[in-house]
Coordinates of C-alpha atoms (C1' of nucleotides) in Angstrom, one line a residue:
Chain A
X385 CA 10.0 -18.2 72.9
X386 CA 10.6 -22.2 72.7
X387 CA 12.2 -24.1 74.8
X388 CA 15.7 -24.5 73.2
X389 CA 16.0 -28.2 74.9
X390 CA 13.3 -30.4 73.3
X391 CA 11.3 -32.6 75.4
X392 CA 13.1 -36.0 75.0
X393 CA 10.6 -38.2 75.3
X394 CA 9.3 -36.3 72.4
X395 CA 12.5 -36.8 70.9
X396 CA 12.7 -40.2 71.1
X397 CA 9.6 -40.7 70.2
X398 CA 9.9 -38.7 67.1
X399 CA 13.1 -40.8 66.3
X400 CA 11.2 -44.4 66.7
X401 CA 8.3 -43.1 64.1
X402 CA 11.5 -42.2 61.6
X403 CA 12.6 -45.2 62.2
X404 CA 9.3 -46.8 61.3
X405 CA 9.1 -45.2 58.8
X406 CA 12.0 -45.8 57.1
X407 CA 12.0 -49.5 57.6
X408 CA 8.1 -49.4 55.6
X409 CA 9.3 -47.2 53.2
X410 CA 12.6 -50.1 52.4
X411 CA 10.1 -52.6 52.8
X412 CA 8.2 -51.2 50.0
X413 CA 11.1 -50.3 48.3
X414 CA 12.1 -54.3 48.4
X415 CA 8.7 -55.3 46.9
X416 CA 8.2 -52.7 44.5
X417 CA 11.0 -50.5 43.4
X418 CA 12.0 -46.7 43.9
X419 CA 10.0 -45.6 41.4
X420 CA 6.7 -46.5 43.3
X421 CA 7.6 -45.6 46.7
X422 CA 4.8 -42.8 47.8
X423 CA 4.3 -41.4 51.1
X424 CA 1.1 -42.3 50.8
X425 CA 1.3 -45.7 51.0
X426 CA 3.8 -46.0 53.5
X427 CA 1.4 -43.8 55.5
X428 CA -1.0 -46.2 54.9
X429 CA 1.0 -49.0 55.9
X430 CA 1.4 -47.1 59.4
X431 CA -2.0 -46.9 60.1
X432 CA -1.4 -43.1 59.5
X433 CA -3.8 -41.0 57.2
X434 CA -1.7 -39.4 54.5
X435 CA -0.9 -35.7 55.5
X436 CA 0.2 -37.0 58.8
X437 CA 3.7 -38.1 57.8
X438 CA 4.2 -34.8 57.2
X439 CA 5.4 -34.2 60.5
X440 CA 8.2 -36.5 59.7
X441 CA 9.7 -36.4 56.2
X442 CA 9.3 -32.9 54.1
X443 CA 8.8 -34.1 50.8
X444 CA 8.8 -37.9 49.0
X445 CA 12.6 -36.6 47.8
X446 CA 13.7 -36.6 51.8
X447 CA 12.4 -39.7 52.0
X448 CA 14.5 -41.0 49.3
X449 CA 17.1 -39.6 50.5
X450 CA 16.5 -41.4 53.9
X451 CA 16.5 -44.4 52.6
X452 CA 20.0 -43.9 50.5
X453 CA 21.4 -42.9 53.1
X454 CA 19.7 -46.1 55.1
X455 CA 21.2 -48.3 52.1
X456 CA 24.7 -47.0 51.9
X457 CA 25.0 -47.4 55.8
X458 CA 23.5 -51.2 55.6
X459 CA 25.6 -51.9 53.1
X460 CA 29.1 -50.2 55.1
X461 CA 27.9 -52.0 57.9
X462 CA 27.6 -55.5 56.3
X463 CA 30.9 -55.2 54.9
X464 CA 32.7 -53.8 57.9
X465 CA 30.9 -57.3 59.9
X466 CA 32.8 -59.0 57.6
X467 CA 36.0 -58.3 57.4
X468 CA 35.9 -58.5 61.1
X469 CA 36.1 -61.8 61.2
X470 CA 38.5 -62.0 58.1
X471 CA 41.7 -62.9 59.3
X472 CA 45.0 -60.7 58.5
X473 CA 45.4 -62.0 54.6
X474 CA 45.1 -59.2 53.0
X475 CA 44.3 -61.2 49.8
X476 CA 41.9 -63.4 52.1
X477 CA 40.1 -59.9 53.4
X478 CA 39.8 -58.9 50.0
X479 CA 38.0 -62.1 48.6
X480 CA 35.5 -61.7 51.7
X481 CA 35.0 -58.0 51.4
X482 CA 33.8 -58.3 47.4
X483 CA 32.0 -61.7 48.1
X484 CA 29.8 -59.7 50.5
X485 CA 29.7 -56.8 48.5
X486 CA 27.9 -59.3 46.1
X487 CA 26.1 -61.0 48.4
X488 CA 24.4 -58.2 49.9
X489 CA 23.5 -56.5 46.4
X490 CA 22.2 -60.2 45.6
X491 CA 20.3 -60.1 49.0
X492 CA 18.8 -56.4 48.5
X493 CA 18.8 -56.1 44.9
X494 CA 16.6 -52.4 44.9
X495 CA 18.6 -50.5 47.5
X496 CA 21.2 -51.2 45.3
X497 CA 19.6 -50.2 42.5
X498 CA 18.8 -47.0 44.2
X499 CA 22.4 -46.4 44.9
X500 CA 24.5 -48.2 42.6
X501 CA 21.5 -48.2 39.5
X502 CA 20.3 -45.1 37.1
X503 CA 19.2 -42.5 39.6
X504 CA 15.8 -41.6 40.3
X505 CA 14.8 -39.2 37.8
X506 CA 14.1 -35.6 39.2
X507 CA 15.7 -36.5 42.4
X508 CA 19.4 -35.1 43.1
X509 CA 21.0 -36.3 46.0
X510 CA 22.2 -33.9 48.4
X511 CA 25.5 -33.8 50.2
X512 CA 24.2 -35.7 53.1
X513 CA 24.8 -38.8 50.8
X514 CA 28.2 -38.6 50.7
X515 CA 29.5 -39.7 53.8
X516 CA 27.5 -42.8 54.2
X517 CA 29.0 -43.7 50.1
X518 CA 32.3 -43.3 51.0
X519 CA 32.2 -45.8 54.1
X520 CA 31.8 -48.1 51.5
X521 CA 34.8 -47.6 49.6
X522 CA 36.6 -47.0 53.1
X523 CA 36.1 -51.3 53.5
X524 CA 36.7 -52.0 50.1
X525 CA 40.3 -50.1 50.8
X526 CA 41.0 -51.9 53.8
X527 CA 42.8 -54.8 52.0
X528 CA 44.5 -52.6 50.2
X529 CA 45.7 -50.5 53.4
X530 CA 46.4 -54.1 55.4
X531 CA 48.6 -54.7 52.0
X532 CA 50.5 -51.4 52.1
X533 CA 51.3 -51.3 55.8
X534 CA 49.1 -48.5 56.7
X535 CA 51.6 -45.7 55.8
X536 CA 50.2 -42.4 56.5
X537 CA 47.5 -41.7 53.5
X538 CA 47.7 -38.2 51.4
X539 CA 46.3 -37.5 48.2
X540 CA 42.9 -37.3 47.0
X541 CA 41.7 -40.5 48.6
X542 CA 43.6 -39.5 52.2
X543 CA 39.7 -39.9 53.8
X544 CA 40.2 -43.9 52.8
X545 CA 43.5 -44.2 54.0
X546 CA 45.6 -45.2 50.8
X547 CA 48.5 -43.9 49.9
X548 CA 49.3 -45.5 46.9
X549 CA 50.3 -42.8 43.9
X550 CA 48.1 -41.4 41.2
X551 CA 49.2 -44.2 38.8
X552 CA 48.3 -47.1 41.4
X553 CA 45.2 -45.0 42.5
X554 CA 43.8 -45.3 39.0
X555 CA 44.5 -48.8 39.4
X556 CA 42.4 -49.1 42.7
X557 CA 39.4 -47.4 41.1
X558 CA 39.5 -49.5 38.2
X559 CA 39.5 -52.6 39.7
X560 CA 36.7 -51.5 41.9
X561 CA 34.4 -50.5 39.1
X562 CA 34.6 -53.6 37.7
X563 CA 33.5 -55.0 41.0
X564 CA 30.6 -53.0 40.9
X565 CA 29.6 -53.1 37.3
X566 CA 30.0 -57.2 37.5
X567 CA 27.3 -56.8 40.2
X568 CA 25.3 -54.7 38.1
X569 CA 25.5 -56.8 35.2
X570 CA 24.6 -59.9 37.0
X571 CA 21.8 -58.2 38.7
X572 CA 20.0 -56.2 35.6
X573 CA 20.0 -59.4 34.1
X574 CA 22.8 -58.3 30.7
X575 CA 24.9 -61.4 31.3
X576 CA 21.6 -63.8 29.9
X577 CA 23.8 -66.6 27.7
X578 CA 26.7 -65.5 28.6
X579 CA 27.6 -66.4 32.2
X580 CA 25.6 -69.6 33.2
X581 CA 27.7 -69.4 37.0
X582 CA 27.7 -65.9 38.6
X583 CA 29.4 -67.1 41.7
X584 CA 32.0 -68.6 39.8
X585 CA 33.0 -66.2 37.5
X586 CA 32.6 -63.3 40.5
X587 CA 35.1 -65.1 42.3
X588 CA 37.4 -65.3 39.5
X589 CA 37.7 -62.2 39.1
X590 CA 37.7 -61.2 42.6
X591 CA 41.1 -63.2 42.2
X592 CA 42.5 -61.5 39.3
X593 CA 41.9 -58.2 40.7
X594 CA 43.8 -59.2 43.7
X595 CA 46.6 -59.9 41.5
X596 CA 46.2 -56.9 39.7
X597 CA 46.2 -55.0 42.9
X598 CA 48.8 -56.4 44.3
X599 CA 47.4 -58.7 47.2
Chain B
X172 CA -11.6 -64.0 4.7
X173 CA -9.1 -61.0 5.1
X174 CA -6.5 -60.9 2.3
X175 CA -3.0 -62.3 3.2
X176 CA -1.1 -59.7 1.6
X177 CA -1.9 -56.8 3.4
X178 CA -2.0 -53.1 1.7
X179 CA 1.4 -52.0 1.0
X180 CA 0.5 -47.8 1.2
X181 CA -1.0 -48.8 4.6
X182 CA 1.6 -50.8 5.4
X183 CA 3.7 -47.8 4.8
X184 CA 1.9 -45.1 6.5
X185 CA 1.9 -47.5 9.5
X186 CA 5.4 -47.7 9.6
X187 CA 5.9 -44.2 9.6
X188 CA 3.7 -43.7 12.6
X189 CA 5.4 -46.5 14.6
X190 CA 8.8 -44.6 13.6
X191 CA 6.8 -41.1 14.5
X192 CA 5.8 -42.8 18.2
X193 CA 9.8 -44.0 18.8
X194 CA 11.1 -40.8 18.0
X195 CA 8.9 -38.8 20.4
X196 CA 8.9 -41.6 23.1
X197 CA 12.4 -41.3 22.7
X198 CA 12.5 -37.4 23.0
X199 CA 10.5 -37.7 26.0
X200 CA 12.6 -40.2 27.8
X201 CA 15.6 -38.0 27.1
X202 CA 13.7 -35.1 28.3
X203 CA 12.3 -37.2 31.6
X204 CA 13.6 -40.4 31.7
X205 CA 12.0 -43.5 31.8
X206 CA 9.4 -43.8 34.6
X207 CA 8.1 -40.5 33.9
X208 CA 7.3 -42.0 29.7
X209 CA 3.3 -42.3 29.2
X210 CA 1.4 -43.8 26.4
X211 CA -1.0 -40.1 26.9
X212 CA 1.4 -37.7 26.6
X213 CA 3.4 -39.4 23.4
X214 CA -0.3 -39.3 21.8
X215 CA -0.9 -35.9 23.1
X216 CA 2.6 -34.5 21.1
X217 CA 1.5 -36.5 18.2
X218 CA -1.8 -34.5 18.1
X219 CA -3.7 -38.2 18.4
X220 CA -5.7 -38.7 21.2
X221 CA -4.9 -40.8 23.8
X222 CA -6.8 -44.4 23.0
X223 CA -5.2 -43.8 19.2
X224 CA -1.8 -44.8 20.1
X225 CA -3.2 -48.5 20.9
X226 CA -3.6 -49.6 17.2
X227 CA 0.2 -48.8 16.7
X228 CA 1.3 -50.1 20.3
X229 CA -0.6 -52.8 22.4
X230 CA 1.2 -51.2 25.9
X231 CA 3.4 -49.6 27.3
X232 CA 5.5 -52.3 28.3
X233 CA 5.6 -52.5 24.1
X234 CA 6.4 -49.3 23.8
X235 CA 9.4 -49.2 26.3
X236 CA 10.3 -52.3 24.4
X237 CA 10.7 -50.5 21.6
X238 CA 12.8 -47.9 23.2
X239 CA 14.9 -50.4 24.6
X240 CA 15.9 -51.7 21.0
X241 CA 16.0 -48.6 19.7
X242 CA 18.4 -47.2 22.5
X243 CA 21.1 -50.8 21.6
X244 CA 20.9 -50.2 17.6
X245 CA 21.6 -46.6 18.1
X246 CA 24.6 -47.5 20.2
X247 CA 25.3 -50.6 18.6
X248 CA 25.7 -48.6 14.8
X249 CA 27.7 -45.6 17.1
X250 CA 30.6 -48.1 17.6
X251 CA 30.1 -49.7 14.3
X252 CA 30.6 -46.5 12.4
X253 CA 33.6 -45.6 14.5
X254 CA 35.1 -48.5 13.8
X255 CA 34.4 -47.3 10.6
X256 CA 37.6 -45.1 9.5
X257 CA 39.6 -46.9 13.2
X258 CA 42.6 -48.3 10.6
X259 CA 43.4 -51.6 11.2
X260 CA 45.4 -51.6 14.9
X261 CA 43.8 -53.5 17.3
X262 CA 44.8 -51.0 20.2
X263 CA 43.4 -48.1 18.4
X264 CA 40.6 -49.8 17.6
X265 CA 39.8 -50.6 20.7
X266 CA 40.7 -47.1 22.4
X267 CA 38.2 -45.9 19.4
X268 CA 35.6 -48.7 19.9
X269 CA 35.6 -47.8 24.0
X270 CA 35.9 -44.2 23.6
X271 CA 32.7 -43.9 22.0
X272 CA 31.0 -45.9 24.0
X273 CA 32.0 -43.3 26.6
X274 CA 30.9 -40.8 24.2
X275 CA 27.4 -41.8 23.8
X276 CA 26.8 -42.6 27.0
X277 CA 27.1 -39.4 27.5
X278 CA 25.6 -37.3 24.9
X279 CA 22.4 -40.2 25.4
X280 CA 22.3 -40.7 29.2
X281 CA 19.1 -42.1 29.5
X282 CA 18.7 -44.2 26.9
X283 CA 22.1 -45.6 28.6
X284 CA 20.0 -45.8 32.2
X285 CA 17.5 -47.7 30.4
X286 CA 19.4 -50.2 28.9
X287 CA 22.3 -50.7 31.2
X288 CA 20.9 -48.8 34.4
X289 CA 18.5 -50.4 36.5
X290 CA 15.8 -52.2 35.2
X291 CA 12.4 -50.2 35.2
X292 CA 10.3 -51.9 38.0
X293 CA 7.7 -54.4 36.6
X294 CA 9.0 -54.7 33.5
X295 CA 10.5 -58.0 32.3
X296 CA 12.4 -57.2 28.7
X297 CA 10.9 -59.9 25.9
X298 CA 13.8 -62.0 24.0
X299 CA 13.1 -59.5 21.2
X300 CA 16.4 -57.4 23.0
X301 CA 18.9 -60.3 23.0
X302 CA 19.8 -59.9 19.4
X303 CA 20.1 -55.8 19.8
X304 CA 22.1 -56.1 22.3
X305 CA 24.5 -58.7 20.8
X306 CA 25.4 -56.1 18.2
X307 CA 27.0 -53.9 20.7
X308 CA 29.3 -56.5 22.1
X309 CA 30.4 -57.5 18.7
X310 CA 31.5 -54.2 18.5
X311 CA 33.6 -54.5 21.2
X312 CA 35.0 -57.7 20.4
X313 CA 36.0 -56.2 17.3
X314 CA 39.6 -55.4 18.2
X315 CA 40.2 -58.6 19.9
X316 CA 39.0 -60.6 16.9
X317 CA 41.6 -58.8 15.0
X318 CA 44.7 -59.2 17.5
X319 CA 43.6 -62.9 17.5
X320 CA 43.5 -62.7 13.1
X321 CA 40.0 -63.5 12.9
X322 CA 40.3 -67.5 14.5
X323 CA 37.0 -70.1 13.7
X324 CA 35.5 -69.2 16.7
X325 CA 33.9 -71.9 19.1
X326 CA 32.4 -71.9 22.9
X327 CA 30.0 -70.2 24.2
X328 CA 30.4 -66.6 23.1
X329 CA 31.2 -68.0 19.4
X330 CA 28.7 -65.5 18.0
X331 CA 31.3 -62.6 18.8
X332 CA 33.7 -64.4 16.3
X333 CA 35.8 -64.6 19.6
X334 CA 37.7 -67.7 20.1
X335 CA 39.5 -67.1 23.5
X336 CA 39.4 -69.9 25.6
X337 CA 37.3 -70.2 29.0
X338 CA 39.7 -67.9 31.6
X339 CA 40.7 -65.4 28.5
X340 CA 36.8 -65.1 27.7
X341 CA 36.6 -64.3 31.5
X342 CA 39.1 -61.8 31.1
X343 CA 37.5 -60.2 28.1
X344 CA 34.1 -60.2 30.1
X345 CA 35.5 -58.8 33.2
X346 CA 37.4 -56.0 31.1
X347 CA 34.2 -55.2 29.6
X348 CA 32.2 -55.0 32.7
X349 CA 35.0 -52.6 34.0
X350 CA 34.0 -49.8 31.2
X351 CA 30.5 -50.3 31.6
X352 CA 31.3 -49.9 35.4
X353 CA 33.5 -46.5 34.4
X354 CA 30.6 -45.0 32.3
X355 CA 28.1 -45.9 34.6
X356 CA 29.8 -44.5 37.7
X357 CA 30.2 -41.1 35.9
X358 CA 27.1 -40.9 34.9
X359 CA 25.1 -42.0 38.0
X360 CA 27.4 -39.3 39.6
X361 CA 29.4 -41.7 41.7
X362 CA 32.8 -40.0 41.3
X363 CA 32.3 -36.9 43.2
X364 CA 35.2 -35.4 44.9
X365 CA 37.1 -39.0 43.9
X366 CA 37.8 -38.2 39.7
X367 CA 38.0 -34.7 38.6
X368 CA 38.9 -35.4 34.6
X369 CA 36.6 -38.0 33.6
X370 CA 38.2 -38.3 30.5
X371 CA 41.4 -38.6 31.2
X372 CA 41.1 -41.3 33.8
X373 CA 38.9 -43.4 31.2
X374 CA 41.3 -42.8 28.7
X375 CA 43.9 -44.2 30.7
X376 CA 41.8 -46.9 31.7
X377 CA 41.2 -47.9 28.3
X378 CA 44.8 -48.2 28.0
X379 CA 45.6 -50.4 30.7
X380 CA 42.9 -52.4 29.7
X381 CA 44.5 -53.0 25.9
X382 CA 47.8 -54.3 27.7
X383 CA 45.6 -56.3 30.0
X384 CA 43.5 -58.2 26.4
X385 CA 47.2 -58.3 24.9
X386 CA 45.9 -55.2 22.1
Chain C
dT1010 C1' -14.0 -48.2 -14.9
dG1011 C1' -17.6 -48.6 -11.2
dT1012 C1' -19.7 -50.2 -7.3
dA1013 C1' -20.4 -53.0 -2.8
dC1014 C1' -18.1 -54.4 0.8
dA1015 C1' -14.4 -55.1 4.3
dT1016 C1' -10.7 -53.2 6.8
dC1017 C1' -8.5 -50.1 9.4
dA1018 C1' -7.2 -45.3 11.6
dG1019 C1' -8.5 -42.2 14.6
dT1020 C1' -12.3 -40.1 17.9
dG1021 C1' -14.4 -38.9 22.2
dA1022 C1' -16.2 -40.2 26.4
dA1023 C1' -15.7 -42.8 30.3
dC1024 C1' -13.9 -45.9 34.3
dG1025 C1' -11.2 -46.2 38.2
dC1026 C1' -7.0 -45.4 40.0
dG1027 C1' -3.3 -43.3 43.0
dC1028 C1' -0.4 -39.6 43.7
dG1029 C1' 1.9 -35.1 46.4
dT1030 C1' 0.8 -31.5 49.0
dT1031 C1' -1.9 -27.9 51.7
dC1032 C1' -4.8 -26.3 55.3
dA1033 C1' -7.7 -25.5 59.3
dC1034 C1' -8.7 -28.4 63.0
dT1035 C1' -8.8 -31.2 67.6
dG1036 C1' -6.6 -33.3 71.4
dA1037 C1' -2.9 -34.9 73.9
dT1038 C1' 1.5 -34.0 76.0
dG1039 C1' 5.0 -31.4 78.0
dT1040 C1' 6.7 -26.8 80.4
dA1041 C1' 6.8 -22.8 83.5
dC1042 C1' 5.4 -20.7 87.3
Chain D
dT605 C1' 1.6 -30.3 93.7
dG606 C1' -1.6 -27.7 90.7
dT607 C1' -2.9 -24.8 87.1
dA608 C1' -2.4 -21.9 82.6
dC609 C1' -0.3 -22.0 78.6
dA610 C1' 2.4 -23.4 74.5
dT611 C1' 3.8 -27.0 71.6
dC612 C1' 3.3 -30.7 68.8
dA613 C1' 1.1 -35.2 66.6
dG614 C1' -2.3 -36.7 64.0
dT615 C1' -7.1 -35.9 61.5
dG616 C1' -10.1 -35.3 57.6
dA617 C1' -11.3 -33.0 53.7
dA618 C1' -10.0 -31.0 49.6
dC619 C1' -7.3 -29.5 45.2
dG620 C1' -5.6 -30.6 41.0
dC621 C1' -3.2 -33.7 38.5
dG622 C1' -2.0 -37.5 35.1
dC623 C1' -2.1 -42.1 34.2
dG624 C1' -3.4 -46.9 31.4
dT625 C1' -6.9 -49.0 29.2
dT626 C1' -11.6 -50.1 27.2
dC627 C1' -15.4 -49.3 24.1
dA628 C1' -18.7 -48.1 20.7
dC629 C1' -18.4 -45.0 17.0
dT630 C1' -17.4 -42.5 12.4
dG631 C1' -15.1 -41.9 8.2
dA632 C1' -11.6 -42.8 5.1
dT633 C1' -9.0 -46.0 2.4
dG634 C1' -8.2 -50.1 0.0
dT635 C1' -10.0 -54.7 -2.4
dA636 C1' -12.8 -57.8 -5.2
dC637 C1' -15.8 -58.5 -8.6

DNA sequence: TGTACATCAGTGAACGCGCGTTCACTGATGTAC
DNA sequence: TGTACATCAGTGAACGCGCGTTCACTGATGTAC
């Protein structure tokens, strides 16, 4: 029978190869897209021959999923940093939590393709994703919590903490798909003769959307 | 020296073939998507083998091309048609015009990915998918044009027949960017456990966006 | 209308490539007594 | 502290696959006189 306590300096071990791996694998990811990640290559890039990365990731579709996950949680993270030094505006936090929501897609334009863009095809995500996604929205809703005085959330959204109604939920979702398809549109490239200053018009809207929401 | 005029039966049967390879390319990407499309295996279902394909298309970067255009006339002539028998309200036009947006989006999901989705890694589209892709926002400026009774347009975005000045064009854009951002968040699966009626909460959406562009 | 020639469509073989995944294996590392 | 054993990381070869693209070629189709 095995040990039921793994060695941990195999453990930790194990974790700092994930690790490396992952960070190749997003590296690659940067350069060349999702659709020609392989494990082969990031093997390669380890100094590792192929079959050995085996030990580490099941299948290329875990390793997408890793690196999802990896994107979603970079992402939260960046956002979270910034409203941390964002004052108590709510319509201040708001303009710096969608200016680095922008920032960072400008900054890491194929993890958020892999998140945000068409999915991969043949690749579901599993549930594992979901957590990581919703810290996301869980900044983006901070504003909007600072705005309502934190009253105790219900509703479908209670996991982000807003307690507006149905109506005014609709609202929040909206708004915050425009966010997000303005960054798509800037970033696939559909806004060619038609906005000469991203930054401008991103922060334009940013503005009316804090109207519209109330900030 | 070859004749200028070239043979009009060949000119013809050519036609046909290069209208033969879109419709099984296209097929295939709705079958597979877009990373999985190869020059071989539209040949193969054509009964041609594989080098054959290259008189009718120099690449595939020519042949996703193709696909791209094909994918922003199919759309594009969708909302035209609808706007078809609309009557002559602006607001229902526009619910009309947006709805089937919606609509194809989703009966076509990847030829949506393709063209508003990320872009395919290494490709670069050609100018050839400006003009295509005009037509489909000149759709939707179709209702506005009629609230505003069909003004001279000028500015930048005078080839919509809009006339809005600069902050109500930015409004207009930023509306549209919003239902891109719906469909796109319902398609790419972004909604789950957040909207339970898709259709509903679009609908509604659309709604709020009329009173927003004054429809 | 008939013939000589040029053009073009489609063939078949080949080049060189990279991929995901499996499998039996060798050593090194940790564990239990 | 020392030894016997189990676990695990990493190797190397192989399977079978499909891809984009080139090239010299054979016939069929159209054109010019």
């Amino acid at each position: 029978m095995p040990s039921s306590v793994p060695s941990k300096a195999r453990e930790v071990a194990r974790a700092a190869v994930v690790a490396d791996i992952t960070a190749e694998a997003r590296r690659q990811l940067a350069r060349d897209g999702a659709a020609a990640l392989s494990l082969r290559s990031v093997a390669r890039e380890l100094g590792m021959v192929s079959s050995g990365i085996y030990r580490y990731v099941a299948s290329r579709d875990e390793l997408l999923t890793l690196l999802i996950v990896d994107a979603y949680d970079q992402l939260g993270g960046t956002l979270e940093r910034a409203l941390e030094w964002a004052g108590d505006q709510p319509r201040i936090r708001w303009r710096i939590v969608a200016g680095a929501l922008r920032t960072w897609a400008r900054d890491h334009p194929y993890d958020y393709a892999l998140v945000y863009g068409s999915p991969v095809p043949g690749y579901a995500a599993p549930d594992d994703t979901i957590g990581p996604a919703v810290r996301v929205y869980r900044a983006l809703a901070d504003p909007i919590r600072q705005a309502d005085g934190n009253p105790r959330p219900e509703g479908p959204l209670a996991e982000l903490g807003l307690a507006r109604t149905d109506g005014a939920m609709r609202d929040v979702l909206g708004d915050w798909m425009q966010l997000f398809g303005m960054v798509s549109f800037e970033l696939f490239g559909h806004t060619k003769g038609v906005i000469e200053d991203h930054a401008a018009f991103y922060a334009d809207r940013v503005d009316a959307l804090a109207d519209h929401l109330g900030l």
